[in-house]
Amino acid sequence: YMKLLPDLDRSLSRIASGRGGPRDLASLAEGLCGARKIAISCLSSDHIDMNDEIARLCAVAKAPAQLGDQILPALADELPLLVRDGGFILKGYDSQLDNLRQMRDESRRLIAGLQADYAEQTGISSLKIKHNNVLGYHIDVRAAHGEKLRGNEKFIHRQTTAQAVRFTTIALSDLEKQLSTAGGHAIALEIQLFGELADKIRQASGQIAEAAYALACLDIAQAT
């Protein structure tokens, strides 16, 4: 089991230096919980000559496990590499984050509904609401349908290309603002929550380093 344990020193170093990400949080938390299991196993093992020093090493190894218990419930099952990618805080951990995500997701559903409404209103079944980095969300129709929308005051022309004509509406712009605001705030809150968890690790860095060293000593004791 010792060989399967994540590298506590590596994860601690990355988080302490500000280079860590969500996967480092998970690795360290899993390592701390694993260290507790190993310590408990060593205390009941017939293969280790139990003495005061071994008992002390076991106590040191399992001491920071509660920090792992605090971190793991915060993390989603699938974690991105970078903090800025978001999506790593588990649903239910923070109610404010859950509300922001709900607003973001609801805005996406409303945009999909708006596409269906506009396709029905205009009679253009191929009408799509798309997104790019230049225009953001926009209504996209083939060039052949461009004039039909130009004649409708609801649709505001944005761009014409050889293949398509692009429009927006006040309703679509309002939804895009809601989506952008909620999504941006959700990411910002996740970054804040990551910082709080990382701070807990930094505050316990000495204890974690001692636990990693104690594990190494237990590994040697178990091998002899």
Short mmCIF file of C-alpha atoms in Angstrom, two decimals:
data_model
loop_
_atom_site.label_atom_id
_atom_site.label_comp_id
_atom_site.label_asym_id
_atom_site.label_seq_id
_atom_site.Cartn_x
_atom_site.Cartn_y
_atom_site.Cartn_z
CA TYR A 1 0.00 0.00 0.00
CA MET A 2 2.93 2.31 0.70
CA LYS A 3 3.94 2.20 -2.99
CA LEU A 4 0.45 3.31 -4.05
CA LEU A 5 0.52 6.35 -1.76
CA PRO A 6 0.77 9.74 -3.55
CA ASP A 7 4.00 11.68 -3.10
CA LEU A 8 3.17 13.98 -0.17
CA ASP A 9 6.39 16.00 -0.44
CA ARG A 10 5.86 16.74 -4.14
CA SER A 11 2.24 17.84 -3.74
CA LEU A 12 3.11 19.92 -0.67
CA SER A 13 5.98 21.61 -2.52
CA ARG A 14 3.77 22.52 -5.48
CA ILE A 15 1.00 23.95 -3.32
CA ALA A 16 3.38 25.79 -0.97
CA SER A 17 5.13 27.43 -3.94
CA GLY A 18 1.85 28.52 -5.57
CA ARG A 19 2.27 26.17 -8.55
CA GLY A 20 -0.27 23.61 -7.40
CA GLY A 21 -3.64 22.85 -8.91
CA PRO A 22 -6.77 20.88 -8.04
CA ARG A 23 -5.05 17.55 -8.70
CA ASP A 24 -2.33 18.43 -6.21
CA LEU A 25 -5.01 19.12 -3.59
CA ALA A 26 -6.54 15.70 -4.25
CA SER A 27 -3.19 13.94 -4.26
CA LEU A 28 -2.18 15.46 -0.95
CA ALA A 29 -5.56 14.81 0.69
CA GLU A 30 -5.58 11.20 -0.49
CA GLY A 31 -1.99 10.83 0.71
CA LEU A 32 -2.85 12.11 4.18
CA CYS A 33 -5.81 9.75 4.49
CA GLY A 34 -3.67 6.92 3.17
CA ALA A 35 -0.96 7.71 5.71
CA ARG A 36 -3.51 7.24 8.48
CA LYS A 37 -4.45 3.81 7.12
CA ILE A 38 -0.81 2.78 6.98
CA ALA A 39 -0.15 4.00 10.52
CA ILE A 40 -3.14 2.10 11.86
CA SER A 41 -2.05 -0.99 9.92
CA CYS A 42 1.48 -0.76 11.32
CA LEU A 43 0.18 -0.56 14.88
CA SER A 44 -1.56 -3.91 14.44
CA SER A 45 1.07 -5.56 12.22
CA ASP A 46 2.89 -8.72 13.25
CA HIS A 47 5.73 -7.84 10.88
CA ILE A 48 6.92 -4.79 12.78
CA ASP A 49 8.68 -4.93 16.13
CA MET A 50 6.48 -2.51 18.05
CA ASN A 51 8.28 -0.09 20.35
CA ASP A 52 7.95 3.51 21.50
CA GLU A 53 9.67 4.88 18.39
CA ILE A 54 7.38 3.00 16.00
CA ALA A 55 4.36 4.14 17.99
CA ARG A 56 5.61 7.72 17.80
CA LEU A 57 6.15 7.48 14.01
CA CYS A 58 2.64 6.12 13.58
CA ALA A 59 1.19 9.00 15.59
CA VAL A 60 3.13 11.55 13.50
CA ALA A 61 2.14 9.87 10.22
CA LYS A 62 -1.57 9.98 10.93
CA ALA A 63 -1.65 13.38 12.69
CA PRO A 64 -2.62 15.55 9.65
CA ALA A 65 -5.22 13.10 8.27
CA GLN A 66 -8.10 15.32 9.38
CA LEU A 67 -6.92 17.89 6.85
CA GLY A 68 -7.41 15.29 4.14
CA ASP A 69 -10.89 14.64 5.50
CA GLN A 70 -11.67 18.35 5.08
CA ILE A 71 -10.29 18.65 1.54
CA LEU A 72 -11.63 15.53 -0.19
CA PRO A 73 -15.35 16.41 0.26
CA ALA A 74 -14.68 19.70 -1.55
CA LEU A 75 -13.34 18.11 -4.72
CA ALA A 76 -15.19 16.76 -7.75
CA ASP A 77 -14.45 13.29 -9.15
CA GLU A 78 -12.87 14.64 -12.34
CA LEU A 79 -10.34 17.42 -11.79
CA PRO A 80 -8.82 19.87 -14.28
CA LEU A 81 -5.10 20.50 -14.37
CA LEU A 82 -5.40 24.25 -13.80
CA VAL A 83 -7.36 26.20 -11.20
CA ARG A 84 -8.56 28.72 -13.78
CA ASP A 85 -10.40 25.97 -15.69
CA GLY A 86 -12.88 25.62 -12.82
CA GLY A 87 -15.30 22.76 -12.29
CA PHE A 88 -13.24 21.13 -9.55
CA ILE A 89 -15.35 22.06 -6.52
CA LEU A 90 -17.99 19.41 -5.85
CA LYS A 91 -21.66 20.36 -6.06
CA GLY A 92 -23.06 20.83 -2.58
CA TYR A 93 -19.82 22.01 -1.00
CA ASP A 94 -20.60 25.74 -1.29
CA SER A 95 -24.17 27.00 -1.69
CA GLN A 96 -23.12 30.31 -3.26
CA LEU A 97 -21.15 28.49 -5.94
CA ASP A 98 -24.08 26.15 -6.57
CA ASN A 99 -26.36 29.16 -7.12
CA LEU A 100 -23.94 30.78 -9.57
CA ARG A 101 -23.60 27.56 -11.52
CA GLN A 102 -27.38 27.20 -11.62
CA MET A 103 -27.72 30.74 -13.01
CA ARG A 104 -25.02 29.98 -15.61
CA ASP A 105 -26.62 26.71 -16.67
CA GLU A 106 -30.10 28.21 -16.74
CA SER A 107 -28.84 30.97 -19.04
CA ARG A 108 -27.46 28.31 -21.40
CA ARG A 109 -30.81 26.52 -21.42
CA LEU A 110 -32.61 29.81 -22.12
CA ILE A 111 -30.28 30.49 -25.05
CA ALA A 112 -31.10 27.05 -26.47
CA GLY A 113 -34.79 27.85 -26.00
CA LEU A 114 -34.34 31.21 -27.71
CA GLN A 115 -32.85 29.46 -30.75
CA ALA A 116 -35.93 27.25 -31.04
CA ASP A 117 -38.24 30.27 -30.66
CA TYR A 118 -36.42 32.30 -33.32
CA ALA A 119 -36.33 29.37 -35.74
CA GLU A 120 -40.10 28.99 -35.34
CA GLN A 121 -40.85 32.73 -35.55
CA THR A 122 -38.79 33.25 -38.72
CA GLY A 123 -39.54 29.95 -40.39
CA ILE A 124 -35.79 29.36 -40.78
CA SER A 125 -35.23 25.86 -39.42
CA SER A 126 -31.47 26.10 -39.97
CA LEU A 127 -31.17 29.19 -37.72
CA LYS A 128 -28.57 28.65 -35.02
CA ILE A 129 -27.33 30.57 -32.02
CA LYS A 130 -23.55 30.18 -32.01
CA HIS A 131 -20.61 31.61 -30.11
CA ASN A 132 -17.16 32.83 -31.05
CA ASN A 133 -14.51 34.96 -29.36
CA VAL A 134 -15.17 37.97 -31.60
CA LEU A 135 -18.96 38.29 -31.56
CA GLY A 136 -19.81 36.24 -28.51
CA TYR A 137 -23.28 34.71 -28.80
CA HIS A 138 -24.98 35.51 -32.10
CA ILE A 139 -27.72 34.31 -34.43
CA ASP A 140 -26.31 32.62 -37.50
CA VAL A 141 -28.26 32.06 -40.74
CA ARG A 142 -27.16 31.13 -44.22
CA ALA A 143 -26.58 34.06 -46.56
CA ALA A 144 -29.76 33.23 -48.48
CA HIS A 145 -31.83 34.00 -45.36
CA GLY A 146 -29.99 37.21 -44.45
CA GLU A 147 -32.40 39.63 -46.09
CA LYS A 148 -35.37 38.02 -44.35
CA LEU A 149 -33.91 38.90 -40.94
CA ARG A 150 -32.69 42.33 -42.04
CA GLY A 151 -36.31 43.22 -42.59
CA ASN A 152 -37.22 42.33 -39.00
CA GLU A 153 -36.46 45.14 -36.52
CA LYS A 154 -36.01 42.60 -33.71
CA PHE A 155 -32.80 41.31 -35.32
CA ILE A 156 -29.74 43.56 -35.19
CA HIS A 157 -27.15 42.92 -37.91
CA ARG A 158 -23.64 42.12 -36.67
CA GLN A 159 -21.66 40.59 -39.52
CA THR A 160 -21.92 39.32 -43.08
CA THR A 161 -19.61 36.70 -44.58
CA ALA A 162 -19.70 34.80 -47.86
CA GLN A 163 -21.54 31.91 -46.23
CA ALA A 164 -23.54 33.42 -43.38
CA VAL A 165 -25.18 36.52 -41.94
CA ARG A 166 -25.05 37.08 -38.19
CA PHE A 167 -27.41 38.99 -35.95
CA THR A 168 -28.17 39.60 -32.31
CA THR A 169 -31.25 40.66 -30.37
CA ILE A 170 -31.75 42.54 -27.12
CA ALA A 171 -32.94 39.33 -25.46
CA LEU A 172 -29.86 37.40 -26.61
CA SER A 173 -27.52 40.18 -25.44
CA ASP A 174 -29.19 40.24 -22.02
CA LEU A 175 -28.87 36.47 -21.68
CA GLU A 176 -25.22 36.61 -22.72
CA LYS A 177 -24.53 39.16 -19.99
CA GLN A 178 -26.22 36.93 -17.40
CA LEU A 179 -24.23 33.93 -18.59
CA SER A 180 -20.95 35.81 -18.61
CA THR A 181 -21.53 37.33 -15.18
CA ALA A 182 -22.62 34.11 -13.49
CA GLY A 183 -19.90 32.05 -15.17
CA GLY A 184 -17.19 34.57 -14.35
CA HIS A 185 -18.28 34.85 -10.74
CA ALA A 186 -18.42 31.05 -10.44
CA ILE A 187 -14.83 30.71 -11.63
CA ALA A 188 -13.70 33.53 -9.31
CA LEU A 189 -15.36 31.84 -6.34
CA GLU A 190 -13.76 28.48 -7.18
CA ILE A 191 -10.36 30.19 -7.30
CA GLN A 192 -11.09 31.72 -3.88
CA LEU A 193 -12.12 28.34 -2.44
CA PHE A 194 -8.98 26.76 -3.85
CA GLY A 195 -6.94 29.47 -2.15
CA GLU A 196 -8.61 28.76 1.19
CA LEU A 197 -7.89 25.03 0.93
CA ALA A 198 -4.31 25.70 -0.15
CA ASP A 199 -3.85 28.04 2.82
CA LYS A 200 -4.90 25.26 5.19
CA ILE A 201 -2.23 23.06 3.64
CA ARG A 202 0.44 25.75 3.91
CA GLN A 203 -0.44 26.33 7.56
CA ALA A 204 0.02 22.62 8.25
CA SER A 205 3.07 22.24 6.00
CA GLY A 206 5.41 21.40 8.90
CA GLN A 207 3.11 18.69 10.20
CA ILE A 208 2.64 17.27 6.69
CA ALA A 209 6.40 17.17 6.07
CA GLU A 210 6.88 15.36 9.37
CA ALA A 211 4.18 12.86 8.40
CA ALA A 212 5.92 12.19 5.06
CA TYR A 213 9.23 11.57 6.87
CA ALA A 214 7.52 9.31 9.42
CA LEU A 215 6.03 7.27 6.57
CA ALA A 216 9.47 6.82 5.04
CA CYS A 217 10.79 5.57 8.40
CA LEU A 218 7.86 3.18 8.78
CA ASP A 219 8.52 1.88 5.29
CA ILE A 220 12.09 1.08 6.27
CA ALA A 221 10.98 -0.52 9.54
CA GLN A 222 8.47 -2.68 7.69
CA ALA A 223 11.14 -3.82 5.23
CA THR A 224 13.66 -4.88 7.88
#
